[in-house]
Amino acid sequence: MNTVATWRRLLAEFVGTAMLVTAVVGSGVMATTLSPDDVGLQLLENSVATAFALGALILTFGPVSGAHFNPVVSAADWFLGRRTRSGLTASQLGGYAAAQTLGAIAGSVLANLMFDLAAVDLSSKQRSAGHLWLGEVVATTGLILLIFALARSGRAAVAPAAVGAYIGAAYWFTSSTSFANPAVTIGRAFTDTFAGIAPASVPGFVIAQVIGLAVGVGLLLALYPGAGEAADEVVVAHDSTDAAGRASRR
């Protein structure tokens, strides 16, 4: 089990999720400023910045917390690791989800302030429709499959590039532009910019993401029955330190 101090792990999840949402929202604002008349180009700029930022953030915070930045990833980690006593405990799952959600809100506030907008400006962008919810199910299912398949097959080292690439691509092949993350969805409700989502639209997206979590875990167990054995390697394998301060590889 990882013995990195809990407060360090929660801080990593908070800061990492905050920086991820800052990248999503900030690049959206910049895209609409630089390309005001081309929505396709705006989405391209937003997706490329997000994909690169996500990969870099996983590399930065993975050695501390695993760089989940996403409650559905943390929930899958807890569920799959229960039998083998790997991955997160129930209390750690609660802490991760809280840190990720608060971090996501802080990230929107930071992006708003960087671009001289009101610190909190609830989004007016409605995203409530069945085809969008289906897009979220697909995006979340694919994300869960990717992350845990990499861990189970011993390829967690490529997770930063692979996860960043998947999210960047899912911006384009899903109708919802792939939020795939309840914390990020909540955080993006706090900015009335290109990346925003109206608060009233948040519950539908979160429910779809939870369904995607269930579908993803079900498919994962069918394809990789021993997936829970690698829960400690999600999103990337990280170091642990024992009471004597000796570093060891999990």
Coordinates of C-alpha atoms in Angstrom, one line a residue:
M1 CA 0.0 0.0 0.0
N2 CA 1.1 3.6 -0.6
T3 CA 2.3 5.2 2.6
V4 CA 2.7 8.7 1.3
A5 CA 1.1 11.0 3.9
T6 CA -2.6 11.4 3.3
W7 CA -2.4 15.2 3.4
R8 CA 0.2 15.2 0.6
R9 CA -2.0 12.9 -1.5
L10 CA -5.1 15.1 -1.0
L11 CA -3.0 18.2 -1.7
A12 CA -1.8 16.7 -5.0
E13 CA -5.3 15.8 -6.0
F14 CA -6.6 19.3 -5.1
V15 CA -3.8 21.2 -6.9
G16 CA -3.7 18.8 -9.9
T17 CA -7.5 19.0 -10.5
A18 CA -7.4 22.8 -10.0
M19 CA -4.7 23.1 -12.6
L20 CA -6.6 20.8 -15.0
V21 CA -9.7 22.9 -14.8
T22 CA -7.7 26.1 -15.1
A23 CA -6.3 24.7 -18.3
V24 CA -9.7 23.7 -19.7
V25 CA -11.4 27.0 -18.8
G26 CA -8.4 29.2 -19.6
S27 CA -7.7 27.7 -23.0
G28 CA -11.4 28.0 -23.8
V29 CA -11.3 31.7 -23.0
M30 CA -8.2 32.2 -25.0
A31 CA -9.6 30.2 -27.9
T32 CA -12.8 32.4 -28.1
T33 CA -10.6 35.5 -27.9
L34 CA -8.2 34.5 -30.7
S35 CA -10.7 32.7 -32.9
P36 CA -14.0 34.5 -32.2
D37 CA -15.7 33.4 -35.5
D38 CA -14.7 29.8 -35.8
V39 CA -16.2 27.4 -33.2
G40 CA -14.4 24.4 -34.7
L41 CA -11.0 26.1 -34.3
Q42 CA -12.0 27.1 -30.7
L43 CA -12.7 23.5 -29.9
L44 CA -9.4 22.4 -31.5
E45 CA -7.4 24.9 -29.4
N46 CA -9.3 23.9 -26.3
S47 CA -8.8 20.2 -26.8
V48 CA -5.1 20.4 -27.6
A49 CA -4.3 22.5 -24.6
T50 CA -6.3 20.2 -22.3
A51 CA -4.7 17.0 -23.6
F52 CA -1.2 18.4 -23.2
A53 CA -1.9 19.8 -19.8
L54 CA -3.5 16.6 -18.6
G55 CA -0.4 14.6 -19.6
A56 CA 1.9 17.0 -17.9
L57 CA -0.2 17.1 -14.7
I58 CA -0.2 13.3 -14.5
L59 CA 3.6 13.2 -14.7
T60 CA 3.8 15.9 -12.1
F61 CA 1.4 14.5 -9.4
G62 CA 1.3 10.8 -10.3
P63 CA 4.3 10.0 -8.0
V64 CA 2.4 11.5 -5.0
S65 CA -1.3 10.6 -5.4
G66 CA -1.6 8.5 -8.6
A67 CA -3.0 11.6 -10.3
H68 CA -6.6 10.5 -10.5
F69 CA -8.1 14.1 -10.7
N70 CA -11.5 12.3 -11.2
P71 CA -13.9 10.8 -8.7
V72 CA -15.0 8.1 -11.1
V73 CA -11.4 6.9 -11.5
S74 CA -11.0 7.0 -7.7
A75 CA -14.2 5.1 -7.2
A76 CA -13.2 2.4 -9.7
D77 CA -9.8 2.2 -8.0
W78 CA -11.5 1.6 -4.6
F79 CA -14.0 -0.9 -6.0
L80 CA -11.5 -3.0 -8.0
G81 CA -8.9 -3.0 -5.2
R82 CA -11.2 -4.1 -2.3
R83 CA -10.5 -7.9 -2.5
T84 CA -6.7 -7.5 -2.9
R85 CA -6.5 -4.6 -0.4
S86 CA -4.9 -2.5 -3.0
G87 CA -5.9 0.9 -4.3
L88 CA -7.9 3.4 -2.2
T89 CA -9.7 2.7 1.1
A90 CA -13.3 4.0 1.5
S91 CA -12.1 6.9 3.6
Q92 CA -9.4 7.8 1.1
L93 CA -12.0 7.7 -1.7
G94 CA -14.1 10.2 0.2
G95 CA -11.1 12.4 0.7
Y96 CA -10.0 12.2 -2.9
A97 CA -13.5 13.0 -4.2
A98 CA -13.8 16.1 -1.9
A99 CA -10.3 17.3 -2.8
Q100 CA -10.9 16.8 -6.5
T101 CA -14.3 18.7 -6.4
L102 CA -12.9 21.6 -4.4
G103 CA -9.9 21.7 -6.7
A104 CA -12.1 21.9 -9.8
I105 CA -14.1 24.8 -8.4
A106 CA -10.8 26.6 -7.4
G107 CA -9.5 26.0 -10.9
S108 CA -12.5 27.7 -12.5
V109 CA -12.2 30.6 -10.1
L110 CA -8.5 31.0 -10.9
A111 CA -9.1 30.9 -14.7
N112 CA -11.8 33.5 -14.3
L113 CA -9.5 35.8 -12.4
M114 CA -6.6 35.3 -14.8
F115 CA -8.8 36.6 -17.7
D116 CA -10.2 39.5 -15.7
L117 CA -13.6 38.0 -15.2
A118 CA -15.8 37.7 -12.1
A119 CA -14.3 35.2 -9.8
V120 CA -17.5 33.2 -9.7
D121 CA -19.9 33.5 -12.7
L122 CA -22.3 30.6 -13.0
S123 CA -22.6 29.3 -16.5
S124 CA -25.6 29.8 -18.6
K125 CA -24.6 27.2 -21.2
Q126 CA -27.3 24.5 -21.2
R127 CA -26.1 21.0 -21.9
S128 CA -29.2 18.9 -21.1
A129 CA -30.1 16.3 -23.8
G130 CA -30.2 12.6 -24.1
H131 CA -27.5 12.5 -26.9
L132 CA -25.2 14.5 -24.7
W133 CA -25.7 12.1 -21.7
L134 CA -25.0 9.2 -24.0
G135 CA -21.8 10.9 -25.1
E136 CA -20.8 11.1 -21.4
V137 CA -21.5 7.4 -20.9
V138 CA -19.2 6.6 -23.8
A139 CA -16.5 9.0 -22.8
T140 CA -16.4 7.8 -19.2
T141 CA -16.6 4.1 -20.1
G142 CA -13.6 4.5 -22.5
L143 CA -11.6 6.4 -19.9
I144 CA -12.1 3.7 -17.2
L145 CA -11.2 0.9 -19.6
L146 CA -8.0 2.7 -20.8
I147 CA -6.6 3.6 -17.4
F148 CA -7.2 0.2 -15.8
A149 CA -6.2 -1.8 -18.9
L150 CA -2.9 0.1 -18.9
A151 CA -2.3 -0.7 -15.2
R152 CA -3.3 -4.3 -15.5
S153 CA -1.0 -4.9 -18.5
G154 CA 2.0 -3.3 -16.8
R155 CA 1.9 -0.2 -19.1
A156 CA 1.1 2.4 -16.5
A157 CA 4.2 4.4 -17.5
V158 CA 2.5 5.4 -20.7
A159 CA -0.6 6.7 -18.9
P160 CA 0.3 10.4 -19.2
A161 CA 0.4 10.3 -23.0
A162 CA -2.4 7.8 -23.4
V163 CA -4.9 9.5 -21.1
G164 CA -4.1 12.9 -22.5
A165 CA -4.5 11.6 -26.1
Y166 CA -7.8 9.9 -25.2
I167 CA -9.3 13.0 -23.7
G168 CA -8.1 15.1 -26.5
A169 CA -9.7 12.7 -29.1
A170 CA -12.9 12.3 -27.1
Y171 CA -13.5 16.1 -27.3
W172 CA -14.2 15.4 -30.9
F173 CA -15.8 11.9 -31.1
T174 CA -18.3 12.4 -28.3
S175 CA -21.4 14.7 -28.5
S176 CA -20.7 16.1 -25.0
T177 CA -17.1 17.0 -25.7
S178 CA -16.1 14.5 -23.1
F179 CA -16.3 15.9 -19.6
A180 CA -16.0 12.3 -18.2
N181 CA -15.4 13.6 -14.7
P182 CA -17.9 14.7 -12.0
A183 CA -15.5 17.0 -10.2
V184 CA -14.6 18.8 -13.4
T185 CA -18.2 19.0 -14.4
I186 CA -19.1 20.7 -11.1
G187 CA -16.1 23.0 -11.4
R188 CA -17.0 24.1 -14.9
A189 CA -20.4 25.3 -13.7
F190 CA -18.6 28.2 -12.0
T191 CA -17.5 29.9 -15.2
D192 CA -19.8 31.4 -17.9
T193 CA -17.2 30.9 -20.7
F194 CA -16.6 28.5 -23.6
A195 CA -16.0 25.5 -21.3
G196 CA -18.9 26.2 -18.9
I197 CA -22.0 24.1 -18.1
A198 CA -25.2 25.5 -16.5
P199 CA -25.7 24.2 -12.9
A200 CA -29.0 22.7 -13.9
S201 CA -27.2 20.6 -16.5
V202 CA -24.7 19.2 -14.0
P203 CA -26.8 16.4 -12.5
G204 CA -27.6 14.8 -15.8
F205 CA -23.9 14.7 -16.8
V206 CA -22.8 13.3 -13.4
I207 CA -25.5 10.6 -13.6
A208 CA -24.3 9.7 -17.1
Q209 CA -20.7 9.6 -15.8
V210 CA -21.6 7.2 -13.0
I211 CA -23.4 5.0 -15.5
G212 CA -20.2 5.1 -17.6
L213 CA -18.2 4.1 -14.5
A214 CA -20.4 1.0 -14.0
V215 CA -20.3 0.0 -17.7
G216 CA -16.5 0.5 -17.8
V217 CA -15.9 -1.5 -14.6
G218 CA -18.2 -4.3 -15.9
L219 CA -16.3 -4.5 -19.3
L220 CA -13.0 -4.3 -17.5
L221 CA -13.8 -7.3 -15.3
A222 CA -14.9 -9.2 -18.4
L223 CA -11.7 -8.4 -20.3
Y224 CA -9.2 -8.2 -17.5
P225 CA -10.5 -10.4 -14.6
G226 CA -7.5 -9.6 -12.4
A227 CA -7.7 -5.8 -12.8
G228 CA -8.0 -5.3 -9.1
E229 CA -4.5 -6.6 -8.5
A230 CA -3.1 -3.5 -10.3
A231 CA -5.2 -0.9 -8.4
D232 CA -2.1 0.5 -6.8
E233 CA -0.8 1.4 -10.3
V234 CA -3.6 3.8 -11.2
V235 CA -3.2 6.3 -12.8
V236 CA 0.6 5.8 -12.6
A237 CA 2.7 3.7 -10.2
H238 CA 3.9 5.9 -7.4
D239 CA 6.5 5.8 -4.7
S240 CA 5.9 4.9 -1.1
T241 CA 8.0 5.7 1.9
D242 CA 8.1 3.6 5.0
A243 CA 8.4 4.9 8.6
A244 CA 12.2 4.9 8.4
G245 CA 12.1 7.1 5.4
R246 CA 13.4 4.5 2.9
A247 CA 11.9 4.9 -0.6
S248 CA 10.6 1.8 -2.3
R249 CA 8.7 1.2 -5.5
R250 CA 5.1 -0.1 -5.1

